[in-house]
């Protein structure tokens, strides 16, 4: 189970932190992937662009390889049981722990004029999304680690108080570690809504990809063999590892270590490999986005699958809580 907020264009971080894992998981597990539209309301109360963004995220999910026949691909707001479980879990979440959440503190800094209760209880809603399907594995990027720990706490508190209903969900990645794709300016992570010039979107055209990459910070190059890499150079290598061949990476590593590296060439190569990676996804997503009938069918089918699993869980939850009066 996992989700992505429809707050803008999907980017390389969403792909490598989340989507890539979704696509592999669909072959091995029963999967629930959603467009987290309710979550987006915590920071984006204006819904003018919501429909477009929901369509965009759905299309991009499918263009990256998600098959709506293999998984439940749905919109969060179509599954009303989410809001019910969120309410129950809110009674088991404490103000102090919610206020300490790193993402909450970040969001308060970014939106000081809209510190709403939904923002504070964001990790509770997220726990509801996951526990609603009694999910074991949650494919997410590194930024979500703390939220997953909170979801486990809420699950355990519920189980302790009312009986064993929820398994403990774990953050999941096929590699050995959770991934953080850095922003191109070296300051933090790529993100949908912030620092757009330093984020590579799956919808960026070839020219823009070249421009963004060529603008990244470098220096005159290492002066001693086998020097440690400064952060901003490490980031360029990291991006290369996501999209370039092993041979290309090896050549640039070697050139770095023997001080012959030319960062202009390296960035040009990275831009070309990035374009080869992004262009086919962009074209596919555009075609899917234009087919509104197909998107409607996908959402209906996905919601039906998700509701079925949600109803089964909520039956158990209400009974465990003693909310069955006849
Ligand atoms: P954003 O932060 O861009 O709004 P979301 O909060 O909707 O993205 O997160 C969707 C998924 O993408 C989550 O699993 C999150 O961990 C992952 N993700 C977002 N940004 C990055 C990044 N820069 N690196 C790795 N994973 C990321």
mmCIF file of N, CA, C and O and ligand atoms in Angstrom, residues 2-19 22 36 44 107 122 126 138-145 178-183 188-194 199 201, ligand 1:
data_model
loop_
_atom_site.group_PDB
_atom_site.id
_atom_site.type_symbol
_atom_site.label_atom_id
_atom_site.label_comp_id
_atom_site.label_asym_id
_atom_site.label_seq_id
_atom_site.Cartn_x
_atom_site.Cartn_y
_atom_site.Cartn_z
ATOM 1 N N UNK A 2 0.547 2.178 -0.896
ATOM 2 C CA UNK A 2 1.275 3.444 -0.869
ATOM 3 C C UNK A 2 0.463 4.485 -1.627
ATOM 4 O O UNK A 2 -0.562 4.148 -2.236
ATOM 5 N N UNK A 3 0.921 5.718 -1.572
ATOM 6 C CA UNK A 3 0.184 6.779 -2.261
ATOM 7 C C UNK A 3 1.055 7.966 -2.587
ATOM 8 O O UNK A 3 2.125 8.151 -2.008
ATOM 9 N N UNK A 4 0.588 8.742 -3.548
ATOM 10 C CA UNK A 4 1.283 9.967 -3.941
ATOM 11 C C UNK A 4 0.261 11.098 -3.996
ATOM 12 O O UNK A 4 -0.844 10.918 -4.507
ATOM 13 N N UNK A 5 0.631 12.254 -3.437
ATOM 14 C CA UNK A 5 -0.320 13.382 -3.403
ATOM 15 C C UNK A 5 -0.432 14.057 -4.778
ATOM 16 O O UNK A 5 0.588 14.250 -5.441
ATOM 17 N N UNK A 6 -1.648 14.453 -5.156
ATOM 18 C CA UNK A 6 -1.805 15.156 -6.438
ATOM 19 C C UNK A 6 -1.582 16.656 -6.260
ATOM 20 O O UNK A 6 -2.487 17.452 -6.452
ATOM 21 N N UNK A 7 -0.378 17.013 -5.870
ATOM 22 C CA UNK A 7 -0.092 18.432 -5.620
ATOM 23 C C UNK A 7 0.761 19.024 -6.727
ATOM 24 O O UNK A 7 1.268 20.135 -6.590
ATOM 25 N N UNK A 8 0.961 18.287 -7.808
ATOM 26 C CA UNK A 8 1.765 18.834 -8.899
ATOM 27 C C UNK A 8 2.298 17.719 -9.759
ATOM 28 O O UNK A 8 1.754 16.614 -9.754
ATOM 29 N N UNK A 9 3.370 18.015 -10.446
ATOM 30 C CA UNK A 9 3.934 17.073 -11.411
ATOM 31 C C UNK A 9 4.819 16.052 -10.704
ATOM 32 O O UNK A 9 5.570 16.408 -9.800
ATOM 33 N N UNK A 10 4.742 14.801 -11.135
ATOM 34 C CA UNK A 10 5.616 13.787 -10.520
ATOM 35 C C UNK A 10 7.054 13.990 -10.991
ATOM 36 O O UNK A 10 7.303 14.480 -12.087
ATOM 37 N N UNK A 11 7.973 13.633 -10.128
ATOM 38 C CA UNK A 11 9.381 13.897 -10.418
ATOM 39 C C UNK A 11 10.222 12.655 -10.193
ATOM 40 O O UNK A 11 9.696 11.603 -9.794
ATOM 41 N N UNK A 12 11.504 12.816 -10.421
ATOM 42 C CA UNK A 12 12.429 11.690 -10.326
ATOM 43 C C UNK A 12 12.439 11.042 -8.931
ATOM 44 O O UNK A 12 12.638 9.843 -8.801
ATOM 45 N N UNK A 13 12.238 11.864 -7.899
ATOM 46 C CA UNK A 13 12.194 11.337 -6.525
ATOM 47 C C UNK A 13 10.991 10.434 -6.331
ATOM 48 O O UNK A 13 11.104 9.348 -5.750
ATOM 49 N N UNK A 14 9.841 10.852 -6.832
ATOM 50 C CA UNK A 14 8.647 10.008 -6.744
ATOM 51 C C UNK A 14 8.885 8.690 -7.485
ATOM 52 O O UNK A 14 8.478 7.626 -7.030
ATOM 53 N N UNK A 15 9.555 8.797 -8.629
ATOM 54 C CA UNK A 15 9.783 7.579 -9.423
ATOM 55 C C UNK A 15 10.702 6.606 -8.672
ATOM 56 O O UNK A 15 10.353 5.456 -8.452
ATOM 57 N N UNK A 16 11.883 7.100 -8.269
ATOM 58 C CA UNK A 16 12.854 6.173 -7.685
ATOM 59 C C UNK A 16 12.553 5.836 -6.221
ATOM 60 O O UNK A 16 12.898 4.769 -5.746
ATOM 61 N N UNK A 17 11.904 6.776 -5.499
ATOM 62 C CA UNK A 17 11.551 6.476 -4.106
ATOM 63 C C UNK A 17 10.333 5.564 -4.024
ATOM 64 O O UNK A 17 10.243 4.713 -3.142
ATOM 65 N N UNK A 18 9.396 5.746 -4.942
ATOM 66 C CA UNK A 18 8.118 5.053 -4.786
ATOM 67 C C UNK A 18 7.741 4.210 -6.009
ATOM 68 O O UNK A 18 7.707 2.982 -5.950
ATOM 69 N N UNK A 19 7.479 4.888 -7.128
ATOM 70 C CA UNK A 19 6.880 4.203 -8.288
ATOM 71 C C UNK A 19 7.641 2.973 -8.794
ATOM 72 O O UNK A 19 7.043 1.971 -9.154
ATOM 73 N N UNK A 22 6.635 0.179 -6.790
ATOM 74 C CA UNK A 22 5.237 -0.240 -7.032
ATOM 75 C C UNK A 22 5.195 -1.222 -8.202
ATOM 76 O O UNK A 22 4.518 -2.236 -8.161
ATOM 77 N N UNK A 36 -3.365 10.356 -3.356
ATOM 78 C CA UNK A 36 -3.714 10.805 -2.003
ATOM 79 C C UNK A 36 -4.307 12.218 -2.036
ATOM 80 O O UNK A 36 -3.695 13.180 -1.566
ATOM 81 N N UNK A 44 -2.902 22.250 0.301
ATOM 82 C CA UNK A 44 -3.411 22.868 -0.928
ATOM 83 C C UNK A 44 -4.937 22.949 -0.862
ATOM 84 O O UNK A 44 -5.627 22.171 -1.538
ATOM 85 N N UNK A 107 6.428 21.756 7.416
ATOM 86 C CA UNK A 107 5.253 22.365 6.776
ATOM 87 C C UNK A 107 4.842 23.644 7.510
ATOM 88 O O UNK A 107 4.378 24.598 6.885
ATOM 89 N N UNK A 122 -1.715 14.595 9.919
ATOM 90 C CA UNK A 122 -1.344 13.963 8.639
ATOM 91 C C UNK A 122 -0.847 12.514 8.833
ATOM 92 O O UNK A 122 -1.294 11.607 8.141
ATOM 93 N N UNK A 126 -2.407 9.037 7.218
ATOM 94 C CA UNK A 126 -1.553 8.107 6.481
ATOM 95 C C UNK A 126 -1.610 6.708 7.096
ATOM 96 O O UNK A 126 -1.676 5.704 6.376
ATOM 97 N N UNK A 138 5.094 -0.969 2.754
ATOM 98 C CA UNK A 138 4.736 0.353 2.249
ATOM 99 C C UNK A 138 5.938 0.915 1.478
ATOM 100 O O UNK A 138 6.912 1.372 2.077
ATOM 101 N N UNK A 139 5.881 0.850 0.148
ATOM 102 C CA UNK A 139 7.006 1.380 -0.632
ATOM 103 C C UNK A 139 7.015 2.899 -0.621
ATOM 104 O O UNK A 139 6.113 3.532 -1.172
ATOM 105 N N UNK A 140 8.014 3.482 0.019
ATOM 106 C CA UNK A 140 8.123 4.944 0.156
ATOM 107 C C UNK A 140 9.587 5.362 0.118
ATOM 108 O O UNK A 140 10.476 4.531 0.277
ATOM 109 N N UNK A 141 9.802 6.657 -0.071
ATOM 110 C CA UNK A 141 11.154 7.205 0.008
ATOM 111 C C UNK A 141 11.555 7.441 1.452
ATOM 112 O O UNK A 141 10.739 7.289 2.383
ATOM 113 N N UNK A 142 12.804 7.842 1.633
ATOM 114 C CA UNK A 142 13.373 7.980 2.973
ATOM 115 C C UNK A 142 12.629 9.013 3.821
ATOM 116 O O UNK A 142 12.545 8.884 5.049
ATOM 117 N N UNK A 143 12.062 10.035 3.157
ATOM 118 C CA UNK A 143 11.365 11.092 3.893
ATOM 119 C C UNK A 143 10.166 10.576 4.685
ATOM 120 O O UNK A 143 9.649 11.281 5.548
ATOM 121 N N UNK A 144 9.725 9.351 4.402
ATOM 122 C CA UNK A 144 8.510 8.837 5.056
ATOM 123 C C UNK A 144 8.801 7.885 6.221
ATOM 124 O O UNK A 144 7.870 7.344 6.819
ATOM 125 N N UNK A 145 10.064 7.689 6.537
ATOM 126 C CA UNK A 145 10.430 6.707 7.556
ATOM 127 C C UNK A 145 9.729 6.963 8.905
ATOM 128 O O UNK A 145 9.184 6.057 9.525
ATOM 129 N N UNK A 178 16.274 2.886 1.966
ATOM 130 C CA UNK A 178 15.276 3.790 1.394
ATOM 131 C C UNK A 178 16.025 4.882 0.640
ATOM 132 O O UNK A 178 17.152 5.227 0.970
ATOM 133 N N UNK A 179 15.360 5.418 -0.392
ATOM 134 C CA UNK A 179 16.052 6.337 -1.300
ATOM 135 C C UNK A 179 15.659 7.789 -1.074
ATOM 136 O O UNK A 179 14.504 8.077 -0.757
ATOM 137 N N UNK A 180 16.658 8.680 -1.201
ATOM 138 C CA UNK A 180 16.337 10.108 -1.245
ATOM 139 C C UNK A 180 16.997 10.688 -2.493
ATOM 140 O O UNK A 180 18.222 10.685 -2.600
ATOM 141 N N UNK A 181 16.194 11.147 -3.433
ATOM 142 C CA UNK A 181 16.764 11.771 -4.626
ATOM 143 C C UNK A 181 16.973 13.252 -4.321
ATOM 144 O O UNK A 181 16.021 13.971 -4.033
ATOM 145 N N UNK A 182 18.241 13.711 -4.360
ATOM 146 C CA UNK A 182 18.531 15.098 -3.962
ATOM 147 C C UNK A 182 18.064 16.103 -5.014
ATOM 148 O O UNK A 182 17.969 15.751 -6.194
ATOM 149 N N UNK A 183 17.789 17.317 -4.608
ATOM 150 C CA UNK A 183 17.424 18.340 -5.586
ATOM 151 C C UNK A 183 18.690 18.774 -6.323
ATOM 152 O O UNK A 183 19.807 18.589 -5.829
ATOM 153 N N UNK A 188 18.435 19.863 -0.070
ATOM 154 C CA UNK A 188 17.273 19.016 0.229
ATOM 155 C C UNK A 188 16.909 18.067 -0.893
ATOM 156 O O UNK A 188 17.754 17.696 -1.714
ATOM 157 N N UNK A 189 15.619 17.679 -0.926
ATOM 158 C CA UNK A 189 15.194 16.637 -1.869
ATOM 159 C C UNK A 189 14.378 17.226 -3.014
ATOM 160 O O UNK A 189 13.807 18.308 -2.879
ATOM 161 N N UNK A 190 14.339 16.497 -4.127
ATOM 162 C CA UNK A 190 13.432 16.907 -5.204
ATOM 163 C C UNK A 190 12.017 16.833 -4.663
ATOM 164 O O UNK A 190 11.694 15.944 -3.882
ATOM 165 N N UNK A 191 11.171 17.755 -5.122
ATOM 166 C CA UNK A 191 9.835 17.797 -4.550
ATOM 167 C C UNK A 191 8.836 18.383 -5.553
ATOM 168 O O UNK A 191 9.215 19.175 -6.417
ATOM 169 N N UNK A 192 7.561 17.957 -5.428
ATOM 170 C CA UNK A 192 6.547 18.383 -6.390
ATOM 171 C C UNK A 192 6.323 19.875 -6.378
ATOM 172 O O UNK A 192 6.229 20.513 -7.398
ATOM 173 N N UNK A 193 6.182 20.421 -5.157
ATOM 174 C CA UNK A 193 5.719 21.799 -5.097
ATOM 175 C C UNK A 193 6.816 22.823 -4.811
ATOM 176 O O UNK A 193 6.621 24.005 -5.048
ATOM 177 N N UNK A 194 7.953 22.380 -4.286
ATOM 178 C CA UNK A 194 8.999 23.366 -3.988
ATOM 179 C C UNK A 194 10.156 23.264 -4.989
ATOM 180 O O UNK A 194 10.234 22.326 -5.745
ATOM 181 N N UNK A 199 14.255 20.496 -9.620
ATOM 182 C CA UNK A 199 13.597 19.188 -9.633
ATOM 183 C C UNK A 199 13.387 18.755 -11.079
ATOM 184 O O UNK A 199 13.006 19.569 -11.917
ATOM 185 N N UNK A 201 11.121 16.783 -13.521
ATOM 186 C CA UNK A 201 9.775 16.212 -13.568
ATOM 187 C C UNK A 201 9.654 15.212 -14.715
ATOM 188 O O UNK A 201 10.332 15.361 -15.743
HETATM 189 P P1 LIG B 1 6.298 15.265 -2.706
HETATM 190 O O1 LIG B 1 7.171 15.351 -1.488
HETATM 191 O O2 LIG B 1 7.058 15.468 -3.962
HETATM 192 O O3 LIG B 1 5.017 16.068 -2.646
HETATM 193 P P2 LIG B 1 4.752 12.968 -1.909
HETATM 194 O O4 LIG B 1 4.732 13.524 -0.524
HETATM 195 O O5 LIG B 1 3.462 12.883 -2.658
HETATM 196 O O6 LIG B 1 5.823 13.744 -2.797
HETATM 197 O O7 LIG B 1 5.430 11.550 -1.856
HETATM 198 C C1 LIG B 1 5.148 10.500 -2.765
HETATM 199 C C2 LIG B 1 6.205 9.425 -2.665
HETATM 200 O O8 LIG B 1 7.407 9.861 -3.282
HETATM 201 C C3 LIG B 1 6.580 9.063 -1.227
HETATM 202 O O9 LIG B 1 6.767 7.669 -1.160
HETATM 203 C C4 LIG B 1 7.871 9.775 -0.998
HETATM 204 O O10 LIG B 1 8.693 9.093 -0.065
HETATM 205 C C5 LIG B 1 8.496 9.714 -2.382
HETATM 206 N N1 LIG B 1 9.435 10.841 -2.589
HETATM 207 C C6 LIG B 1 9.107 12.148 -2.708
HETATM 208 N N2 LIG B 1 10.217 12.898 -2.915
HETATM 209 C C7 LIG B 1 11.267 12.035 -2.941
HETATM 210 C C8 LIG B 1 12.680 12.165 -3.171
HETATM 211 N N3 LIG B 1 13.233 13.342 -3.448
HETATM 212 N N4 LIG B 1 13.455 11.052 -3.114
HETATM 213 C C9 LIG B 1 12.901 9.836 -2.879
HETATM 214 N N5 LIG B 1 11.584 9.624 -2.688
HETATM 215 C C10 LIG B 1 10.771 10.698 -2.716
#
